[in-house]
Amino acid sequence: MLKLNQVHTAIGGLQIIQNVSLEIGKGEFVALLGSNGAGKTTLFRTIAGVLKPHAGSVTFEGVPIDRLPVHKIVERGLVLCPQGRQLFPELSVQKNLLLGAYPIRGEKKRIQKNLDRVYALFPILRERINQKAGTFSGGEQQMLAIGRALMSEPKMLLLDEPSVGLAPLIVKLIADVISNINQEMDTTVFLSEQNANMALNITQRGYVLESGRCVLDGDCQHLKTDEKVRKAYIGA
Amino acid sequence: MELFLQQVFNGIMFGSTYAIVALGLTLVMGILNIPNFAHGHLYMLGGYITFFFIGTLGLGFWPSLVLTLIVLGLLGVLMERIVYRPLTDQPHINAFIAAIGALIFLESLALVVWGPQGLRIPNPYPQNFELLGITIGLQRLLVIIGAITLIFGLHVFMKHTILGTTIEAVAQNREGAMLNGINVNRVSAVTFAISSATAAVAASFLSPIFMLSPSMGAILGMKAFIIVILGGMGSIPGAILGGYILGVIEALGGGYISAAYKDVFAFGALIIILTVKPTGIFGKKEA
Ligand SMILES: Nc1ncnc2c1ncn2[C@@H]1O[C@H](COP(=O)(O)OP(=O)(O)OP(=O)(O)O)[C@@H](O)[C@H]1O
Ligand SMILES: [Mg+2]
């Protein structure tokens, strides 16, 4: 479904992503592990089209997308739920969600159905329909960001560190929701995390990024027992 | 009392024009994060285009107004496309310089095509009527009604349509908007179209009352900036209220003290308000 072939990305002349190749099939649930500054966000922004790779290619469902503008990639069903959430702070919860449905604007019934689905996943959002997103707590903002990303029914969802800075209970809740999105809604999910424990417990396999290079990949059972992964990300 | 009411009425009329022009400026500043110094010049050009349709082609007032709106809307799109969009990822100073280039171009254009002398558009509604002891010109009343209609229309568009909401979204988080599938370039173009078209319509309403001159854009543009700062950067209600406050202050100052110092009151009000509330009337804490 998603394929990266020898992707290189630079920011301001600085090489960040170097020679990353990976492939994710339809319906898969895959982790991207890496510590601070490993390049997870840069890789995701490259896939989403915010950054353009200077070498290599990104294809989605067989179509090259690395030269497309961001909104065209979203229209194809590949949606990034970004680190830092990038919500619209002065707009209400409801409007943030409706903007998430921008690619299917005009399809009232479908939008209402998706809205109900998001409210079912995160009942707290329904209670706060008219509250401004900027006044939310970190956990609530993360829920809203995930909800917003789901509003256009993406075929594939990139989730960039949804657990960062959140209390363990909220992390658990979000992990459950993400699993649910993958299993029940049949959405392919690519999840970036520093929290390897959480990520390896819910995903099927993963890639490990270090200084912009992909240094390891394999299924979760394998990664969990890998000495390097244990040392670097699990702290055991 | 009559003098007071008369000046308040005039102030509201000027304020209506100011509010519209400042509103357009705020919208564009929100999207681009750079001040469009040429905004007042789009207003000026709107006045001349109206003159062209009424005075040169002999069309009626209302068809001319609609045509002016369309012409300036397209010009706004063009300006976004060729002046600002190529500079999106460049340092802000480049866009500043581009804006100054655009305003010099527009003013010179008006000067070359229509000359430096003031031009007048025949007043389509020269009738007056008396109310509460003051004389109200019908065209002046139309300036006010037209502005209120525009403001109301814009409000509905911004708050109750998805396209209007995307303008707010792009202003609040550009990358967030892209990631939701919003074509931010198109939103910028639409915003420019709205902002130039509304400024032009404000000029169409006011030009039968006041002489057109190529320099009128610079003065109004400057005042629009004062209003935007006064009302709080990026605040739409701030721009509207700020416009009316400035109009009334100017008119009262002009009526009671001296009309020659009219513009001094505008800047005086700015200084006083910013001393009391540095972020403007509706400004956020960290603007
Ligand atoms: N806009 C930028 N300008 C310069 N350097 C950048 C920029 N964005 C990222 N970098 C650099 O790129 C490298 C990778 O950053 P990135 O944000 O992709 O890492 P990450 O794995 O997402 O880290 P974290 O877990 O902290 O979010 C870092 O060294 C960072 O300093
Ligand atoms: Mg990151």
Short mmCIF file of N, CA and C in Angstrom, two decimals, chain B residues 8-165:
data_model
loop_
_atom_site.label_atom_id
_atom_site.label_comp_id
_atom_site.label_asym_id
_atom_site.label_seq_id
_atom_site.Cartn_x
_atom_site.Cartn_y
_atom_site.Cartn_z
N VAL B 8 -21.65 62.58 14.50
CA VAL B 8 -21.70 61.13 14.77
C VAL B 8 -22.15 60.40 13.50
N PHE B 9 -23.14 60.96 12.83
CA PHE B 9 -23.61 60.33 11.59
C PHE B 9 -22.48 60.25 10.55
N ASN B 10 -21.79 61.38 10.38
CA ASN B 10 -20.66 61.37 9.44
C ASN B 10 -19.59 60.38 9.87
N GLY B 11 -19.36 60.34 11.17
CA GLY B 11 -18.35 59.43 11.71
C GLY B 11 -18.72 57.98 11.43
N ILE B 12 -19.98 57.66 11.58
CA ILE B 12 -20.41 56.29 11.30
C ILE B 12 -20.25 55.99 9.81
N MET B 13 -20.49 57.00 8.99
CA MET B 13 -20.32 56.76 7.56
C MET B 13 -18.86 56.49 7.22
N PHE B 14 -17.96 57.34 7.71
CA PHE B 14 -16.54 57.08 7.47
C PHE B 14 -16.12 55.75 8.11
N GLY B 15 -16.63 55.56 9.32
CA GLY B 15 -16.29 54.34 10.06
C GLY B 15 -16.69 53.10 9.28
N SER B 16 -17.80 53.17 8.57
CA SER B 16 -18.25 52.02 7.77
C SER B 16 -17.21 51.67 6.72
N THR B 17 -16.71 52.70 6.07
CA THR B 17 -15.67 52.47 5.05
C THR B 17 -14.42 51.91 5.70
N TYR B 18 -14.02 52.54 6.80
CA TYR B 18 -12.82 52.07 7.51
C TYR B 18 -12.97 50.61 7.94
N ALA B 19 -14.14 50.30 8.48
CA ALA B 19 -14.36 48.94 8.99
C ALA B 19 -14.19 47.91 7.89
N ILE B 20 -14.77 48.19 6.71
CA ILE B 20 -14.68 47.25 5.60
C ILE B 20 -13.23 47.07 5.15
N VAL B 21 -12.54 48.19 5.00
CA VAL B 21 -11.17 48.12 4.50
C VAL B 21 -10.27 47.41 5.52
N ALA B 22 -10.46 47.73 6.80
CA ALA B 22 -9.64 47.10 7.83
C ALA B 22 -9.94 45.61 7.96
N LEU B 23 -11.20 45.27 7.76
CA LEU B 23 -11.60 43.86 7.83
C LEU B 23 -10.86 43.04 6.77
N GLY B 24 -10.82 43.56 5.55
CA GLY B 24 -10.12 42.88 4.47
C GLY B 24 -8.63 42.76 4.77
N LEU B 25 -8.08 43.82 5.34
CA LEU B 25 -6.66 43.81 5.67
C LEU B 25 -6.35 42.76 6.73
N THR B 26 -7.20 42.70 7.75
CA THR B 26 -7.01 41.71 8.82
C THR B 26 -7.07 40.28 8.27
N LEU B 27 -8.02 40.03 7.39
CA LEU B 27 -8.15 38.69 6.83
C LEU B 27 -6.88 38.27 6.11
N VAL B 28 -6.36 39.17 5.28
CA VAL B 28 -5.17 38.83 4.51
C VAL B 28 -3.95 38.70 5.42
N MET B 29 -3.86 39.56 6.42
CA MET B 29 -2.73 39.46 7.34
C MET B 29 -2.75 38.15 8.10
N GLY B 30 -3.95 37.70 8.43
CA GLY B 30 -4.08 36.44 9.15
C GLY B 30 -3.55 35.28 8.33
N ILE B 31 -3.81 35.31 7.03
CA ILE B 31 -3.42 34.20 6.15
C ILE B 31 -1.93 34.26 5.80
N LEU B 32 -1.46 35.46 5.50
CA LEU B 32 -0.10 35.58 4.98
C LEU B 32 0.93 35.86 6.06
N ASN B 33 0.46 36.33 7.20
CA ASN B 33 1.37 36.75 8.25
C ASN B 33 2.27 37.89 7.85
N ILE B 34 1.92 38.54 6.75
CA ILE B 34 2.66 39.74 6.41
C ILE B 34 1.65 40.82 6.08
N PRO B 35 1.97 42.08 6.38
CA PRO B 35 1.03 43.16 6.08
C PRO B 35 0.99 43.46 4.60
N ASN B 36 -0.18 43.49 4.03
CA ASN B 36 -0.33 43.87 2.62
C ASN B 36 -0.42 45.39 2.54
N PHE B 37 0.74 46.02 2.42
CA PHE B 37 0.78 47.49 2.39
C PHE B 37 -0.02 48.05 1.23
N ALA B 38 -0.27 47.24 0.23
CA ALA B 38 -0.97 47.74 -0.96
C ALA B 38 -2.49 47.69 -0.80
N HIS B 39 -2.98 47.29 0.39
CA HIS B 39 -4.42 47.11 0.54
C HIS B 39 -5.20 48.40 0.26
N GLY B 40 -4.75 49.52 0.80
CA GLY B 40 -5.42 50.80 0.57
C GLY B 40 -5.43 51.16 -0.91
N HIS B 41 -4.42 50.72 -1.61
CA HIS B 41 -4.34 51.03 -3.03
C HIS B 41 -5.34 50.23 -3.85
N LEU B 42 -5.71 49.06 -3.34
CA LEU B 42 -6.77 48.31 -4.01
C LEU B 42 -8.09 49.06 -3.87
N TYR B 43 -8.27 49.66 -2.68
CA TYR B 43 -9.45 50.51 -2.45
C TYR B 43 -9.47 51.66 -3.46
N MET B 44 -8.35 52.35 -3.57
CA MET B 44 -8.23 53.47 -4.50
C MET B 44 -8.57 53.03 -5.92
N LEU B 45 -8.00 51.90 -6.32
CA LEU B 45 -8.24 51.40 -7.67
C LEU B 45 -9.73 51.07 -7.86
N GLY B 46 -10.35 50.55 -6.79
CA GLY B 46 -11.78 50.28 -6.84
C GLY B 46 -12.56 51.53 -7.18
N GLY B 47 -12.18 52.64 -6.57
CA GLY B 47 -12.84 53.92 -6.85
C GLY B 47 -12.70 54.29 -8.32
N TYR B 48 -11.51 54.14 -8.86
CA TYR B 48 -11.28 54.50 -10.26
C TYR B 48 -11.98 53.56 -11.23
N ILE B 49 -12.02 52.30 -10.87
CA ILE B 49 -12.71 51.34 -11.75
C ILE B 49 -14.20 51.68 -11.78
N THR B 50 -14.74 52.03 -10.63
CA THR B 50 -16.14 52.47 -10.58
C THR B 50 -16.33 53.70 -11.48
N PHE B 51 -15.39 54.63 -11.37
CA PHE B 51 -15.44 55.82 -12.21
C PHE B 51 -15.45 55.44 -13.69
N PHE B 52 -14.60 54.45 -14.01
CA PHE B 52 -14.52 54.01 -15.40
C PHE B 52 -15.88 53.49 -15.89
N PHE B 53 -16.53 52.67 -15.08
CA PHE B 53 -17.80 52.09 -15.51
C PHE B 53 -18.91 53.15 -15.57
N ILE B 54 -18.95 54.03 -14.57
CA ILE B 54 -20.02 55.04 -14.55
C ILE B 54 -19.70 56.21 -15.47
N GLY B 55 -18.50 56.79 -15.27
CA GLY B 55 -18.16 58.02 -15.97
C GLY B 55 -17.78 57.78 -17.43
N THR B 56 -17.00 56.76 -17.69
CA THR B 56 -16.50 56.53 -19.05
C THR B 56 -17.47 55.69 -19.88
N LEU B 57 -17.96 54.61 -19.31
CA LEU B 57 -18.86 53.75 -20.08
C LEU B 57 -20.33 54.13 -19.93
N GLY B 58 -20.62 54.96 -18.94
CA GLY B 58 -21.99 55.41 -18.76
C GLY B 58 -22.94 54.38 -18.19
N LEU B 59 -22.41 53.39 -17.48
CA LEU B 59 -23.29 52.40 -16.84
C LEU B 59 -23.93 52.97 -15.58
N GLY B 60 -24.96 52.31 -15.09
CA GLY B 60 -25.61 52.76 -13.86
C GLY B 60 -24.75 52.45 -12.64
N PHE B 61 -25.17 52.99 -11.49
CA PHE B 61 -24.38 52.82 -10.27
C PHE B 61 -24.27 51.36 -9.84
N TRP B 62 -25.40 50.65 -9.79
CA TRP B 62 -25.38 49.28 -9.27
C TRP B 62 -24.63 48.30 -10.17
N PRO B 63 -24.89 48.34 -11.51
CA PRO B 63 -24.07 47.46 -12.36
C PRO B 63 -22.57 47.77 -12.22
N SER B 64 -22.24 49.05 -12.10
CA SER B 64 -20.83 49.43 -11.96
C SER B 64 -20.24 48.86 -10.69
N LEU B 65 -21.04 48.90 -9.62
CA LEU B 65 -20.57 48.38 -8.34
C LEU B 65 -20.27 46.89 -8.44
N VAL B 66 -21.18 46.17 -9.09
CA VAL B 66 -20.97 44.71 -9.20
C VAL B 66 -19.76 44.42 -10.08
N LEU B 67 -19.62 45.17 -11.18
CA LEU B 67 -18.48 44.95 -12.07
C LEU B 67 -17.16 45.28 -11.35
N THR B 68 -17.18 46.35 -10.58
CA THR B 68 -15.97 46.72 -9.82
C THR B 68 -15.58 45.61 -8.87
N LEU B 69 -16.59 45.07 -8.21
CA LEU B 69 -16.35 43.96 -7.28
C LEU B 69 -15.67 42.79 -7.99
N ILE B 70 -16.16 42.47 -9.18
CA ILE B 70 -15.58 41.33 -9.91
C ILE B 70 -14.16 41.64 -10.37
N VAL B 71 -13.99 42.85 -10.94
CA VAL B 71 -12.66 43.21 -11.45
C VAL B 71 -11.62 43.18 -10.32
N LEU B 72 -11.96 43.80 -9.20
CA LEU B 72 -10.99 43.86 -8.10
C LEU B 72 -10.79 42.50 -7.43
N GLY B 73 -11.85 41.70 -7.42
CA GLY B 73 -11.70 40.34 -6.89
C GLY B 73 -10.67 39.57 -7.71
N LEU B 74 -10.77 39.69 -9.02
CA LEU B 74 -9.81 39.01 -9.90
C LEU B 74 -8.42 39.60 -9.73
N LEU B 75 -8.35 40.90 -9.57
CA LEU B 75 -7.05 41.54 -9.38
C LEU B 75 -6.40 41.04 -8.08
N GLY B 76 -7.23 40.86 -7.05
CA GLY B 76 -6.71 40.33 -5.79
C GLY B 76 -6.11 38.95 -5.98
N VAL B 77 -6.81 38.11 -6.73
CA VAL B 77 -6.29 36.76 -7.00
C VAL B 77 -4.96 36.84 -7.74
N LEU B 78 -4.92 37.75 -8.73
CA LEU B 78 -3.71 37.92 -9.53
C LEU B 78 -2.54 38.39 -8.65
N MET B 79 -2.85 39.31 -7.76
CA MET B 79 -1.81 39.86 -6.90
C MET B 79 -1.25 38.78 -5.98
N GLU B 80 -2.14 37.96 -5.44
CA GLU B 80 -1.68 36.87 -4.57
C GLU B 80 -0.79 35.94 -5.38
N ARG B 81 -1.22 35.65 -6.59
CA ARG B 81 -0.53 34.69 -7.43
C ARG B 81 0.86 35.17 -7.85
N ILE B 82 0.95 36.44 -8.33
CA ILE B 82 2.24 36.86 -8.88
C ILE B 82 3.10 37.63 -7.89
N VAL B 83 2.49 38.26 -6.89
CA VAL B 83 3.33 39.05 -5.98
C VAL B 83 3.70 38.26 -4.72
N TYR B 84 2.70 37.62 -4.09
CA TYR B 84 2.96 37.05 -2.77
C TYR B 84 3.27 35.55 -2.77
N ARG B 85 2.57 34.78 -3.59
CA ARG B 85 2.75 33.33 -3.49
C ARG B 85 4.19 32.88 -3.75
N PRO B 86 4.86 33.49 -4.75
CA PRO B 86 6.24 33.05 -4.97
C PRO B 86 7.14 33.30 -3.75
N LEU B 87 6.68 34.14 -2.82
CA LEU B 87 7.52 34.50 -1.67
C LEU B 87 7.14 33.75 -0.40
N THR B 88 6.21 32.79 -0.52
CA THR B 88 5.67 32.12 0.67
C THR B 88 6.75 31.65 1.64
N ASP B 89 7.79 30.99 1.11
CA ASP B 89 8.78 30.42 2.02
C ASP B 89 10.03 31.28 2.17
N GLN B 90 9.92 32.52 1.71
CA GLN B 90 11.06 33.43 1.79
C GLN B 90 10.99 34.25 3.07
N PRO B 91 12.09 34.90 3.44
CA PRO B 91 12.05 35.78 4.62
C PRO B 91 10.98 36.86 4.46
N HIS B 92 10.38 37.27 5.57
CA HIS B 92 9.28 38.24 5.52
C HIS B 92 9.64 39.54 4.82
N ILE B 93 10.92 39.93 4.94
CA ILE B 93 11.32 41.21 4.36
C ILE B 93 11.06 41.22 2.86
N ASN B 94 11.18 40.08 2.19
CA ASN B 94 10.93 40.02 0.75
C ASN B 94 9.49 40.39 0.43
N ALA B 95 8.56 39.86 1.23
CA ALA B 95 7.15 40.17 1.00
C ALA B 95 6.86 41.64 1.31
N PHE B 96 7.54 42.19 2.31
CA PHE B 96 7.40 43.62 2.61
C PHE B 96 7.75 44.44 1.38
N ILE B 97 8.90 44.11 0.80
CA ILE B 97 9.38 44.87 -0.34
C ILE B 97 8.43 44.68 -1.53
N ALA B 98 7.96 43.43 -1.71
CA ALA B 98 7.02 43.16 -2.80
C ALA B 98 5.75 43.99 -2.62
N ALA B 99 5.28 44.10 -1.37
CA ALA B 99 4.06 44.87 -1.10
C ALA B 99 4.27 46.34 -1.45
N ILE B 100 5.43 46.85 -1.10
CA ILE B 100 5.70 48.26 -1.41
C ILE B 100 5.79 48.45 -2.92
N GLY B 101 6.41 47.48 -3.59
CA GLY B 101 6.46 47.52 -5.05
C GLY B 101 5.07 47.54 -5.65
N ALA B 102 4.19 46.69 -5.12
CA ALA B 102 2.82 46.60 -5.63
C ALA B 102 2.10 47.92 -5.44
N LEU B 103 2.29 48.57 -4.29
CA LEU B 103 1.54 49.81 -4.05
C LEU B 103 2.05 50.94 -4.94
N ILE B 104 3.36 50.97 -5.17
CA ILE B 104 3.90 52.00 -6.06
C ILE B 104 3.37 51.78 -7.48
N PHE B 105 3.33 50.52 -7.87
CA PHE B 105 2.81 50.19 -9.20
C PHE B 105 1.36 50.64 -9.35
N LEU B 106 0.52 50.32 -8.36
CA LEU B 106 -0.90 50.65 -8.46
C LEU B 106 -1.12 52.16 -8.47
N GLU B 107 -0.38 52.87 -7.63
CA GLU B 107 -0.56 54.32 -7.58
C GLU B 107 -0.09 54.98 -8.89
N SER B 108 1.03 54.49 -9.40
CA SER B 108 1.53 55.04 -10.67
C SER B 108 0.56 54.75 -11.80
N LEU B 109 -0.01 53.55 -11.76
CA LEU B 109 -0.98 53.16 -12.78
C LEU B 109 -2.16 54.14 -12.80
N ALA B 110 -2.69 54.43 -11.61
CA ALA B 110 -3.82 55.36 -11.53
C ALA B 110 -3.42 56.74 -12.02
N LEU B 111 -2.21 57.13 -11.69
CA LEU B 111 -1.70 58.44 -12.07
C LEU B 111 -1.59 58.54 -13.60
N VAL B 112 -1.08 57.50 -14.22
CA VAL B 112 -0.88 57.50 -15.67
C VAL B 112 -2.22 57.46 -16.39
N VAL B 113 -3.11 56.59 -15.91
CA VAL B 113 -4.37 56.40 -16.64
C VAL B 113 -5.34 57.55 -16.39
N TRP B 114 -5.47 57.99 -15.14
CA TRP B 114 -6.52 58.97 -14.81
C TRP B 114 -5.98 60.36 -14.44
N GLY B 115 -4.69 60.50 -14.32
CA GLY B 115 -4.11 61.82 -14.02
C GLY B 115 -4.19 62.18 -12.56
N PRO B 116 -3.42 63.19 -12.18
CA PRO B 116 -3.31 63.55 -10.75
C PRO B 116 -4.52 64.35 -10.24
N GLN B 117 -5.27 64.99 -11.13
CA GLN B 117 -6.37 65.83 -10.66
C GLN B 117 -7.51 64.98 -10.10
N GLY B 118 -8.25 65.53 -9.15
CA GLY B 118 -9.35 64.79 -8.55
C GLY B 118 -10.45 64.53 -9.57
N LEU B 119 -11.08 63.37 -9.47
CA LEU B 119 -12.20 63.04 -10.35
C LEU B 119 -13.46 62.86 -9.53
N ARG B 120 -14.59 63.14 -10.14
CA ARG B 120 -15.84 63.02 -9.41
C ARG B 120 -16.80 62.09 -10.15
N ILE B 121 -17.50 61.28 -9.39
CA ILE B 121 -18.52 60.42 -9.95
C ILE B 121 -19.86 61.06 -9.63
N PRO B 122 -20.77 61.16 -10.63
CA PRO B 122 -22.07 61.75 -10.32
C PRO B 122 -22.77 60.97 -9.20
N ASN B 123 -23.38 61.70 -8.28
CA ASN B 123 -24.05 61.05 -7.15
C ASN B 123 -25.38 60.45 -7.61
N PRO B 124 -25.52 59.12 -7.50
CA PRO B 124 -26.78 58.50 -7.97
C PRO B 124 -27.96 58.81 -7.05
N TYR B 125 -27.71 59.12 -5.81
CA TYR B 125 -28.79 59.41 -4.87
C TYR B 125 -28.55 60.73 -4.16
N PRO B 126 -28.74 61.86 -4.87
CA PRO B 126 -28.40 63.16 -4.28
C PRO B 126 -29.44 63.66 -3.27
N GLN B 127 -30.56 62.93 -3.09
CA GLN B 127 -31.61 63.41 -2.20
C GLN B 127 -31.15 63.46 -0.74
N ASN B 128 -31.74 64.43 -0.01
CA ASN B 128 -31.50 64.52 1.43
C ASN B 128 -32.80 64.37 2.17
N PHE B 129 -32.71 63.96 3.42
CA PHE B 129 -33.90 64.09 4.27
C PHE B 129 -33.48 64.48 5.67
N GLU B 130 -34.47 65.01 6.43
CA GLU B 130 -34.17 65.49 7.77
C GLU B 130 -34.58 64.43 8.79
N LEU B 131 -33.71 64.24 9.78
CA LEU B 131 -34.05 63.31 10.85
C LEU B 131 -33.41 63.82 12.12
N LEU B 132 -34.20 63.97 13.19
CA LEU B 132 -33.70 64.47 14.47
C LEU B 132 -32.94 65.79 14.29
N GLY B 133 -33.40 66.59 13.33
CA GLY B 133 -32.78 67.89 13.14
C GLY B 133 -31.50 67.89 12.33
N ILE B 134 -31.08 66.70 11.86
CA ILE B 134 -29.87 66.71 11.02
C ILE B 134 -30.21 66.30 9.60
N THR B 135 -29.36 66.71 8.68
CA THR B 135 -29.58 66.39 7.28
C THR B 135 -28.85 65.10 6.93
N ILE B 136 -29.61 64.19 6.36
CA ILE B 136 -28.99 62.92 6.00
C ILE B 136 -29.05 62.75 4.49
N GLY B 137 -27.88 62.65 3.87
CA GLY B 137 -27.82 62.41 2.43
C GLY B 137 -28.09 60.93 2.16
N LEU B 138 -28.87 60.68 1.13
CA LEU B 138 -29.26 59.29 0.86
C LEU B 138 -28.04 58.42 0.53
N GLN B 139 -27.10 58.99 -0.27
CA GLN B 139 -25.93 58.22 -0.64
C GLN B 139 -25.08 57.90 0.60
N ARG B 140 -25.04 58.87 1.54
CA ARG B 140 -24.28 58.63 2.78
C ARG B 140 -24.91 57.50 3.59
N LEU B 141 -26.23 57.51 3.60
CA LEU B 141 -26.92 56.44 4.31
C LEU B 141 -26.63 55.09 3.63
N LEU B 142 -26.55 55.15 2.30
CA LEU B 142 -26.27 53.94 1.54
C LEU B 142 -24.88 53.37 1.87
N VAL B 143 -23.92 54.27 2.11
CA VAL B 143 -22.57 53.83 2.51
C VAL B 143 -22.68 52.96 3.76
N ILE B 144 -23.48 53.45 4.71
CA ILE B 144 -23.61 52.74 5.99
C ILE B 144 -24.34 51.41 5.80
N ILE B 145 -25.46 51.47 5.09
CA ILE B 145 -26.25 50.24 4.90
C ILE B 145 -25.45 49.22 4.11
N GLY B 146 -24.75 49.68 3.09
CA GLY B 146 -23.93 48.79 2.27
C GLY B 146 -22.88 48.10 3.12
N ALA B 147 -22.22 48.87 3.99
CA ALA B 147 -21.16 48.31 4.82
C ALA B 147 -21.72 47.27 5.78
N ILE B 148 -22.84 47.61 6.40
CA ILE B 148 -23.42 46.67 7.36
C ILE B 148 -23.83 45.38 6.66
N THR B 149 -24.39 45.52 5.46
CA THR B 149 -24.77 44.32 4.70
C THR B 149 -23.54 43.46 4.39
N LEU B 150 -22.47 44.12 3.96
CA LEU B 150 -21.24 43.39 3.65
C LEU B 150 -20.69 42.68 4.88
N ILE B 151 -20.65 43.40 6.00
CA ILE B 151 -20.11 42.82 7.23
C ILE B 151 -20.94 41.61 7.64
N PHE B 152 -22.25 41.77 7.55
CA PHE B 152 -23.14 40.67 7.92
C PHE B 152 -22.92 39.48 6.97
N GLY B 153 -22.83 39.77 5.68
CA GLY B 153 -22.60 38.71 4.70
C GLY B 153 -21.29 37.97 4.96
N LEU B 154 -20.26 38.73 5.25
CA LEU B 154 -18.95 38.12 5.53
C LEU B 154 -19.01 37.26 6.79
N HIS B 155 -19.73 37.77 7.78
CA HIS B 155 -19.85 37.01 9.03
C HIS B 155 -20.49 35.65 8.75
N VAL B 156 -21.58 35.66 8.01
CA VAL B 156 -22.27 34.40 7.70
C VAL B 156 -21.33 33.48 6.92
N PHE B 157 -20.61 34.06 5.96
CA PHE B 157 -19.68 33.27 5.15
C PHE B 157 -18.59 32.64 6.02
N MET B 158 -18.02 33.43 6.91
CA MET B 158 -16.90 32.94 7.72
C MET B 158 -17.34 31.91 8.75
N LYS B 159 -18.52 32.14 9.34
CA LYS B 159 -18.92 31.28 10.45
C LYS B 159 -19.76 30.08 10.03
N HIS B 160 -20.41 30.18 8.89
CA HIS B 160 -21.38 29.14 8.57
C HIS B 160 -21.15 28.43 7.24
N THR B 161 -20.00 28.69 6.59
CA THR B 161 -19.71 27.89 5.40
C THR B 161 -18.35 27.25 5.60
N ILE B 162 -18.15 26.10 4.96
CA ILE B 162 -16.89 25.39 5.14
C ILE B 162 -15.74 26.17 4.50
N LEU B 163 -16.02 26.81 3.35
CA LEU B 163 -14.96 27.60 2.70
C LEU B 163 -14.52 28.76 3.60
N GLY B 164 -15.50 29.42 4.24
CA GLY B 164 -15.17 30.51 5.16
C GLY B 164 -14.36 30.00 6.34
N THR B 165 -14.74 28.83 6.85
CA THR B 165 -14.03 28.27 8.00
C THR B 165 -12.59 27.93 7.63
#
